[in-house]
mmCIF file of C-alpha atoms and ligand atoms in Angstrom:
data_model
loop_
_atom_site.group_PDB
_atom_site.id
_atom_site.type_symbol
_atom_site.label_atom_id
_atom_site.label_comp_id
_atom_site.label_asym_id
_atom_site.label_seq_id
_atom_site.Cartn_x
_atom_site.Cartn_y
_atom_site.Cartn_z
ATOM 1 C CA UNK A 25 0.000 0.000 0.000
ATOM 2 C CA UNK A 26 1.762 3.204 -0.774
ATOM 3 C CA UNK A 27 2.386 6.045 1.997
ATOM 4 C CA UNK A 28 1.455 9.113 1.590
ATOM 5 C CA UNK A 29 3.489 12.175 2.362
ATOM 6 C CA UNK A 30 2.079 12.452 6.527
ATOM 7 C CA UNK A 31 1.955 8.799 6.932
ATOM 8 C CA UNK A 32 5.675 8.671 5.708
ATOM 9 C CA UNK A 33 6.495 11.658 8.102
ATOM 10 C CA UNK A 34 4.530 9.862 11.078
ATOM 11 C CA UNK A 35 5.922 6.323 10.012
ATOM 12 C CA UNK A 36 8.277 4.350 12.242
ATOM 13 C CA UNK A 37 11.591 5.209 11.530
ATOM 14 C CA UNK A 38 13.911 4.359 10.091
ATOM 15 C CA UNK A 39 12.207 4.883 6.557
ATOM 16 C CA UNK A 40 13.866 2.695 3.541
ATOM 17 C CA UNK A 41 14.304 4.494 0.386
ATOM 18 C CA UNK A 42 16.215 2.460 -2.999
ATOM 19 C CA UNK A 43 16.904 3.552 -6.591
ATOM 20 C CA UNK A 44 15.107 1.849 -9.321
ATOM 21 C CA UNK A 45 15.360 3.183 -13.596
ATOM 22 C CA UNK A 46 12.925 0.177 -14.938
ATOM 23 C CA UNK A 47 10.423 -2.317 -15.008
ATOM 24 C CA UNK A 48 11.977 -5.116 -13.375
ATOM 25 C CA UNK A 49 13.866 -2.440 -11.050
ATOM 26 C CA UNK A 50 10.644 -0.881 -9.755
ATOM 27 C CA UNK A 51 8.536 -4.275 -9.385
ATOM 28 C CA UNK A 52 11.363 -5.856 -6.833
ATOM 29 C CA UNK A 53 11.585 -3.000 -5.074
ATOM 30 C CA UNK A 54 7.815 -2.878 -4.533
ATOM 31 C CA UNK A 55 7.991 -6.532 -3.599
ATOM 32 C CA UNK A 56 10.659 -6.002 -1.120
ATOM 33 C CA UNK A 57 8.305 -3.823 0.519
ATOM 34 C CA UNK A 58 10.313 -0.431 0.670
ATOM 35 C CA UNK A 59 8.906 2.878 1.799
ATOM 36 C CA UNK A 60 9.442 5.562 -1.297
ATOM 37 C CA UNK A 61 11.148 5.002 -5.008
ATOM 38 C CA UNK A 62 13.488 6.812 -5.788
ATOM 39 C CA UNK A 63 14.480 7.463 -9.986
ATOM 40 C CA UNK A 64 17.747 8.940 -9.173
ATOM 41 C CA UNK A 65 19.682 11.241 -12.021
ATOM 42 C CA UNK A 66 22.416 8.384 -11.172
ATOM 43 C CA UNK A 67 20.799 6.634 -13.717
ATOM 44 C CA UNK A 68 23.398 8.771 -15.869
ATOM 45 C CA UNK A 69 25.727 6.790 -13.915
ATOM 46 C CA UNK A 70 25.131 3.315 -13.461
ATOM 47 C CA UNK A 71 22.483 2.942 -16.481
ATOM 48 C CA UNK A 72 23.321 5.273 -19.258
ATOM 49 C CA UNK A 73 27.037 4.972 -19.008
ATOM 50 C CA UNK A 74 27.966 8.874 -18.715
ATOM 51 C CA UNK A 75 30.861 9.803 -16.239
ATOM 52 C CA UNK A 76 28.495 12.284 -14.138
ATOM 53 C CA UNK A 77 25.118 12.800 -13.695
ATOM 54 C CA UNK A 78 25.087 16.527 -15.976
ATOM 55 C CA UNK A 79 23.908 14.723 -19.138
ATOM 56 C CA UNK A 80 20.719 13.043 -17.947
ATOM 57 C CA UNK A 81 18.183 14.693 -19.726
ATOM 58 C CA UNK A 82 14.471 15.588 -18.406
ATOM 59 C CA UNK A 83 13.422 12.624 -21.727
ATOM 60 C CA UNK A 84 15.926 10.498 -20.070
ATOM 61 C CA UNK A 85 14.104 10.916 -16.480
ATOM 62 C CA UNK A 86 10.639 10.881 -17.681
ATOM 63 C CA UNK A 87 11.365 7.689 -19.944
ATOM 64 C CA UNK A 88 12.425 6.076 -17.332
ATOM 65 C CA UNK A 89 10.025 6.700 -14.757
ATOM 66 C CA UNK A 90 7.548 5.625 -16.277
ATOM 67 C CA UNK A 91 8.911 2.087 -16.855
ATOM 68 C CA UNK A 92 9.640 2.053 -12.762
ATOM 69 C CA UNK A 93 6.156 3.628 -12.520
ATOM 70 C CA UNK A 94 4.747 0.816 -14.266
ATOM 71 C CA UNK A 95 6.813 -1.619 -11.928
ATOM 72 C CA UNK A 96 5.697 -0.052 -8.728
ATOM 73 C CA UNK A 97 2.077 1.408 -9.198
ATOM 74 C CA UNK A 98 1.598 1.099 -4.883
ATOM 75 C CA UNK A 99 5.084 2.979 -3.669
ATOM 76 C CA UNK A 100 5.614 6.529 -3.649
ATOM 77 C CA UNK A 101 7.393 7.466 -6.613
ATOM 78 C CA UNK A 102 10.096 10.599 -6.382
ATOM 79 C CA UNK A 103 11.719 11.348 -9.426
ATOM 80 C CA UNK A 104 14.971 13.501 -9.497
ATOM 81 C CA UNK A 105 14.893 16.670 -11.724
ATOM 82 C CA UNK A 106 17.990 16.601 -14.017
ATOM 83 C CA UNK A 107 20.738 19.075 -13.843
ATOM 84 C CA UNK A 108 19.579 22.175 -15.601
ATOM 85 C CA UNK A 109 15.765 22.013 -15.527
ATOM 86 C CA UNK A 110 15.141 23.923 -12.430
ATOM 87 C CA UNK A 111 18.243 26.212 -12.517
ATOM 88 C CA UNK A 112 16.688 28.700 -15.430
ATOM 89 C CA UNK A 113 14.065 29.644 -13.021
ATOM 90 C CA UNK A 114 10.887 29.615 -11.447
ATOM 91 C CA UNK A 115 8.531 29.260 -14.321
ATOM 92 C CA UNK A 116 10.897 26.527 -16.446
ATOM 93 C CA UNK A 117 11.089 24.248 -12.834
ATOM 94 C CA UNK A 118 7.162 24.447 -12.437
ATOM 95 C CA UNK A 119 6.742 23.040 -16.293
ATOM 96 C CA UNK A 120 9.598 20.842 -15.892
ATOM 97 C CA UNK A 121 8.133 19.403 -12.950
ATOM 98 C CA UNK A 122 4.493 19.441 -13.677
ATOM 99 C CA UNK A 123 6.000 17.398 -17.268
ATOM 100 C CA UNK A 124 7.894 14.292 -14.866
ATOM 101 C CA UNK A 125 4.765 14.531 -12.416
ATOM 102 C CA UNK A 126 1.649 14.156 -15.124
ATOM 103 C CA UNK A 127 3.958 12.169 -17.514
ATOM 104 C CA UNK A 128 5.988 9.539 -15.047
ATOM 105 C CA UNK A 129 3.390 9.066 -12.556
ATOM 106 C CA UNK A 130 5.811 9.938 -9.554
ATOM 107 C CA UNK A 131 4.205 11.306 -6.395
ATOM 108 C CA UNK A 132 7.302 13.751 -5.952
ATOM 109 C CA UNK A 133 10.224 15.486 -7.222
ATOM 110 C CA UNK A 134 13.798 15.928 -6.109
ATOM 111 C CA UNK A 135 16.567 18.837 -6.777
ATOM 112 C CA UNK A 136 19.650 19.441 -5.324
ATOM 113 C CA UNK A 137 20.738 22.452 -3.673
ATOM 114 C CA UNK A 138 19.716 25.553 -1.137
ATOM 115 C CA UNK A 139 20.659 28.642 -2.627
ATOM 116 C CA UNK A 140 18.183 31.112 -2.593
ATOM 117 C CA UNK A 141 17.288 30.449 -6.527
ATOM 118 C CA UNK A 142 16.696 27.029 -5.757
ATOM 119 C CA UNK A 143 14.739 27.705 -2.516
ATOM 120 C CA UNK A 144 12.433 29.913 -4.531
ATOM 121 C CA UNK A 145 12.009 26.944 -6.924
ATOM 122 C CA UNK A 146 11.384 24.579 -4.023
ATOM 123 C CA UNK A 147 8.350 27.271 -2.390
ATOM 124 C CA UNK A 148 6.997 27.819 -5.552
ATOM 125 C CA UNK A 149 6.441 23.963 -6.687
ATOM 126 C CA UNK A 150 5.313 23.274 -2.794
ATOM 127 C CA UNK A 151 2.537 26.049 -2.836
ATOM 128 C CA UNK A 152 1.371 24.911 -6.329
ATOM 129 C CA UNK A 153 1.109 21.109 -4.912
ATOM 130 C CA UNK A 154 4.695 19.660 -6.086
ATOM 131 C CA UNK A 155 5.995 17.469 -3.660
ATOM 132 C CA UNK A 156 9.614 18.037 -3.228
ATOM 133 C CA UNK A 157 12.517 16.137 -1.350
ATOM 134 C CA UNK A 158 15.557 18.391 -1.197
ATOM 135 C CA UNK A 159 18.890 17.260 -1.499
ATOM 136 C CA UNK A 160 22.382 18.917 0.202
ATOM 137 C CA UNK A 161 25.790 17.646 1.314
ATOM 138 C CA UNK A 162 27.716 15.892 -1.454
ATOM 139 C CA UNK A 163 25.400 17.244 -4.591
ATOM 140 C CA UNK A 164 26.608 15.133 -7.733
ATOM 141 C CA UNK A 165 25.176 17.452 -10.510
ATOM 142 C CA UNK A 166 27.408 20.381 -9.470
ATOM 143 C CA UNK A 167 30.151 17.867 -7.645
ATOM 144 C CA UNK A 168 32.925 19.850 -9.921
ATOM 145 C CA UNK A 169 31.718 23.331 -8.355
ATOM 146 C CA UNK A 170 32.075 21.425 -4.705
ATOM 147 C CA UNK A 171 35.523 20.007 -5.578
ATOM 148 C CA UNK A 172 34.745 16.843 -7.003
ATOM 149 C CA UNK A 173 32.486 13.863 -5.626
ATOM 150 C CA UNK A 174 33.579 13.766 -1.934
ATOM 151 C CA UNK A 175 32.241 14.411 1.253
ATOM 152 C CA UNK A 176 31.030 17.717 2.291
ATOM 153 C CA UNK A 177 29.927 19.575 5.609
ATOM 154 C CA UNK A 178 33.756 18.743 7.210
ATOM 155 C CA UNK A 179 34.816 22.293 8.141
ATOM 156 C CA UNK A 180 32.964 25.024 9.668
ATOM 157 C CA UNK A 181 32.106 26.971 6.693
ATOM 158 C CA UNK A 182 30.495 23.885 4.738
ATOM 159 C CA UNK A 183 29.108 22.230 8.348
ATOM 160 C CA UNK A 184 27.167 24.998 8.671
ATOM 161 C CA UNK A 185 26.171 25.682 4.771
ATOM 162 C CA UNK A 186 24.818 21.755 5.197
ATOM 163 C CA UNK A 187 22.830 22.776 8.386
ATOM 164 C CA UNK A 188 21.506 26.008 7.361
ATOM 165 C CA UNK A 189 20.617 24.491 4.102
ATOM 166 C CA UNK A 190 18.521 21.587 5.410
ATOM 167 C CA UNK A 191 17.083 24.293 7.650
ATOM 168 C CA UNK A 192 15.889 26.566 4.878
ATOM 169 C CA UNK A 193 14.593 23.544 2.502
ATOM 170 C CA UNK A 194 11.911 22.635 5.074
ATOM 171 C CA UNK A 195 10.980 26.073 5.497
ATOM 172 C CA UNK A 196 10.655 26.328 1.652
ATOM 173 C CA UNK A 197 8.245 23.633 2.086
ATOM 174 C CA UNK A 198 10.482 20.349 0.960
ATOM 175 C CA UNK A 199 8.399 17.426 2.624
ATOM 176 C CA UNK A 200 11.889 15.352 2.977
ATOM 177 C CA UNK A 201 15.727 15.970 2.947
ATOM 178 C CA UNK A 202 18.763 13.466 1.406
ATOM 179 C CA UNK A 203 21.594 14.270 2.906
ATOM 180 C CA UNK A 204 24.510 12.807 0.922
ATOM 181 C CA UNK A 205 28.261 12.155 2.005
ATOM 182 C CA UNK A 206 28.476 14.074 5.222
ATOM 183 C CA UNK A 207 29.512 13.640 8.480
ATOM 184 C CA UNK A 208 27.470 10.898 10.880
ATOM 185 C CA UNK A 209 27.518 13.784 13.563
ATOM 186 C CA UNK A 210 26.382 16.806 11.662
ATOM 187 C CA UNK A 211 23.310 14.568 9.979
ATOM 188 C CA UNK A 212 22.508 13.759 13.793
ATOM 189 C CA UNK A 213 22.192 17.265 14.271
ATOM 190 C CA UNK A 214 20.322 18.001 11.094
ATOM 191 C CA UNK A 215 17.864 15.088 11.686
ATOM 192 C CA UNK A 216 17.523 16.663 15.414
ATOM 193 C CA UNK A 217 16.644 20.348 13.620
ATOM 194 C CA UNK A 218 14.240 19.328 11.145
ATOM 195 C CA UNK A 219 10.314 18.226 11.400
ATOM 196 C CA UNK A 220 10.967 16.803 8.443
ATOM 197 C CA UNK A 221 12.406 13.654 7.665
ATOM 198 C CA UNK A 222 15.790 12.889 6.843
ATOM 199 C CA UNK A 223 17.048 10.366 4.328
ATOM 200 C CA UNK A 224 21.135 9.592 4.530
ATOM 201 C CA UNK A 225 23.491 8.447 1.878
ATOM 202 C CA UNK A 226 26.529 7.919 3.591
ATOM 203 C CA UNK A 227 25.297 10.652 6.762
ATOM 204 C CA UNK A 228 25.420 7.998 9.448
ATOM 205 C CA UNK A 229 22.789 6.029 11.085
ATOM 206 C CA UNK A 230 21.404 9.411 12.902
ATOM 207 C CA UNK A 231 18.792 10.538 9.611
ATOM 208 C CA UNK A 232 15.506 9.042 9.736
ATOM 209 C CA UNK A 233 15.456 6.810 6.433
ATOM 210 C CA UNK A 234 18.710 5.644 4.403
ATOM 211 C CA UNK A 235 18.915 5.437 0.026
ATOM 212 C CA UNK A 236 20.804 3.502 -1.622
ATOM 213 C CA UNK A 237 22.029 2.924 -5.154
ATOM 214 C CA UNK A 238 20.120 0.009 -6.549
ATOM 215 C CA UNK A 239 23.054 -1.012 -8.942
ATOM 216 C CA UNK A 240 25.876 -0.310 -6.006
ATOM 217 C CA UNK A 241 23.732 -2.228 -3.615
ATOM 218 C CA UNK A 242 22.941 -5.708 -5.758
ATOM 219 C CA UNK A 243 26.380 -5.687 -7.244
ATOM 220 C CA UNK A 244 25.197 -4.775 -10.957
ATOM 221 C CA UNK A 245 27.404 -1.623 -11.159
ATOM 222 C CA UNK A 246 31.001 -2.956 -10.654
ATOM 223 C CA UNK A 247 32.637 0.685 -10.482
ATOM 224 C CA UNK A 248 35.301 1.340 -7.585
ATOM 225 C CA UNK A 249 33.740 0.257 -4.508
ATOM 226 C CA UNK A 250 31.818 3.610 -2.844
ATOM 227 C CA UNK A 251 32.450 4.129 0.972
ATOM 228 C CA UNK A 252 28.724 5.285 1.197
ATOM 229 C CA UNK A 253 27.331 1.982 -0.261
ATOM 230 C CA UNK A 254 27.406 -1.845 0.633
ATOM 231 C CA UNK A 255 26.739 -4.671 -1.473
ATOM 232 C CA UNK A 256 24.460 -7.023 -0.485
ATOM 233 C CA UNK A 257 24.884 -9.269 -4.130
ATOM 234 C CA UNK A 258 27.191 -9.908 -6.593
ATOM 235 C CA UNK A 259 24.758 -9.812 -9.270
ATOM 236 C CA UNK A 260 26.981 -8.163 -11.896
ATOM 237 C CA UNK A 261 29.927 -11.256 -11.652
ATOM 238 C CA UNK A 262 26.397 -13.693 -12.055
ATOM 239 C CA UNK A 263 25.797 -12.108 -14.753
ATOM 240 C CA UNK A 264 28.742 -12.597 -16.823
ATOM 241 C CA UNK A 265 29.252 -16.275 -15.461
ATOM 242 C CA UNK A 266 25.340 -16.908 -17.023
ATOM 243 C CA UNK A 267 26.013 -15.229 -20.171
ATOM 244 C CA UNK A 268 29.476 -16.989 -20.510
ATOM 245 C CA UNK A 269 27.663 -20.626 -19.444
ATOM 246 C CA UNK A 270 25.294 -20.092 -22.190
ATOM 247 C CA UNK A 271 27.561 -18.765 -24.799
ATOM 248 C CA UNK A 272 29.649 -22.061 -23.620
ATOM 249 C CA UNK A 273 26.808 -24.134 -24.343
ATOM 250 C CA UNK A 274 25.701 -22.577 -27.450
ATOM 251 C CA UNK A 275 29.105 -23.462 -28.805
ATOM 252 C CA UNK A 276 28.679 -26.715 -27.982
ATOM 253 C CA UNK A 277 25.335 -27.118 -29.016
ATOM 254 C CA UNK A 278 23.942 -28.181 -25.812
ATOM 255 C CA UNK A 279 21.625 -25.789 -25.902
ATOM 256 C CA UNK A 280 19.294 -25.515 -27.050
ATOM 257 C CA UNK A 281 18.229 -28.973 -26.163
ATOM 258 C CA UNK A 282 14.572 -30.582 -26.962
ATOM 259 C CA UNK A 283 12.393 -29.179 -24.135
ATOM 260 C CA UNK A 284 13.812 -25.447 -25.348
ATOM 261 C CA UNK A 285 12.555 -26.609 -28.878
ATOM 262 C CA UNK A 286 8.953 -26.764 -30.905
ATOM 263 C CA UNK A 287 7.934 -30.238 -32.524
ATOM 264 C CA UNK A 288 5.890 -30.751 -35.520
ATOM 265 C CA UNK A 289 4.059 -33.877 -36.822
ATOM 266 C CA UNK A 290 6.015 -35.849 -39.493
ATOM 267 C CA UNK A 291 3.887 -35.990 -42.421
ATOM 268 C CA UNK A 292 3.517 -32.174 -42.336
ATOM 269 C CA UNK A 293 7.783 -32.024 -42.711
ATOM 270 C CA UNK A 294 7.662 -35.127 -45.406
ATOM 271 C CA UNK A 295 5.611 -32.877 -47.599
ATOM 272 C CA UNK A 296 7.720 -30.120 -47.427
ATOM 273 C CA UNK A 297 10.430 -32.660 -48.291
HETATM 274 O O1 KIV B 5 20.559 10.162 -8.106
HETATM 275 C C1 KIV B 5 20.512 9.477 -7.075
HETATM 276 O O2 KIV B 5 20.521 8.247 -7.094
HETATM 277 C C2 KIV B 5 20.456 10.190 -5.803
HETATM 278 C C3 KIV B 5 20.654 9.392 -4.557
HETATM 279 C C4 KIV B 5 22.078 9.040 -4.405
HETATM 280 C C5 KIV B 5 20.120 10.074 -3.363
HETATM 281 O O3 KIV B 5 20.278 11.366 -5.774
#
């Protein structure tokens, strides 16, 4: 049964959040029973085969959201907004996100960011019924601008940037923070600050929900090993061990065998004889 947005704020914590970017993605995440759905821009990552997250496209989001949509028709559905469809201001995020909401099915969007620009993007969506789940700490889509993909909020200056962030997405009306790739301590202290819940990516055990990378977490996506992620399968090395069994087999013509195969009757062959 999917939550809605007070019955995932009231829920017992802690709330599970996964990536999914298809069919087959979405449907086992439904069936493991998580809380919310997340169609991460990663999918420029560990789908698409791009080196960052700056080329996904809003096609790319809204193509695949509706294939996890499809998948997982009872889970609430956020889809991220891609880099540069809520950064040309207020009016071009409302269409952009009115587009991924009527055309993916998602219950919510997701941006990155708490500057005041992006604040004003976050109130206006919220007043005008958008959903939003903010995003701040490590933010991939601008990751160069924040000295490449590491962890933020470490020193004073970008501590309390992270903090006073958080702070001002709630007020700005985001339903639901991800704090990426910060310190366990300082997401403690966000998590403490905001009515809102928190959802960590490598912030600790402190937030009130933890995301993970579909593809990191089942093994698929074989990329250096991430410090905020654990693997829980090896799915990726199956993979090529089925796909080099049956290319084994094909060479050796033991597949396919009879039960793989269709019969016919033998007077309808003799005639073609
Ligand atoms: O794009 C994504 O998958 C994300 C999560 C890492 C939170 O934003």
């Amino acid at each position: 049964m999917k939550l809605s947005i007070p019955e995932l704020q009231s829920a017992e914590k802690p709330l599970v959040m996964v990536t999914a970017y298809d069919y087959p993605g979405g449907k086992h995440a439904e069936a493991a029973g998580v809380d919310m759905i997340l169609v991460g821009d990663s999918l420029g990552n560990v789908v698409l085969g791009y080196d960052s997250t700056a080329p996904v496209t809003l096609a790319d989001m809204i193509h695949h959201g509706r294939a996890v949509r499809r998948g997982a028709p009872n889970t609430f559905l956020v889809v991220d907004m891609p880099f540069g469809t809520y950064h040309t201001g207020v009016t071009d995020a409302m269409r952009n996100a009115v587009k991924i909401i009527q055309e993916t099915g998602a219950d919510a969007v997701k941006m990155e960011g708490a500057t005041t620009e992006i604040l004003q993007v976050v109130d206006n969506l919220t007043r005008n019924g958008i959903p939003v789940v903010g995003h701040v700490g490590l933010m991939p889509q601008t990751a160069t601008a924040q000295g490449g993909l590491r962890a933020q909020g470490k020193d004073d200056e970008s501590a309390r940037l992270t903090l006073d962030g958080a702070v001002a997405l709630e007020r700005a009306g985001a339903f639901s923070v991800v704090l990426e790739a910060i310190p366990a301590r300082l997401a403690k202290l966000i998590t403490e600050r905001l009515t809102v819940p928190t959802i960590g990516i490598g912030a600790g055990v402190g937030c009130d929900g933890q995301v993970l990378v579909t593809h990191d977490l089942l093994g698929i996506y074989e990329g250096e090993q991430k410090k905020i992620a654990k693997r829980y399968a090896e799915l990726g090395r199956q993979a090529r061990e089925a796909i080099a069994q049956y290319a084994a087999e094909v060479r050796s013509r033991e597949f396919p065998t009879r039960e793989n195969s269709f019969v016919m009757k033998d007077d309808v062959l003799d005639k073609l004889y």
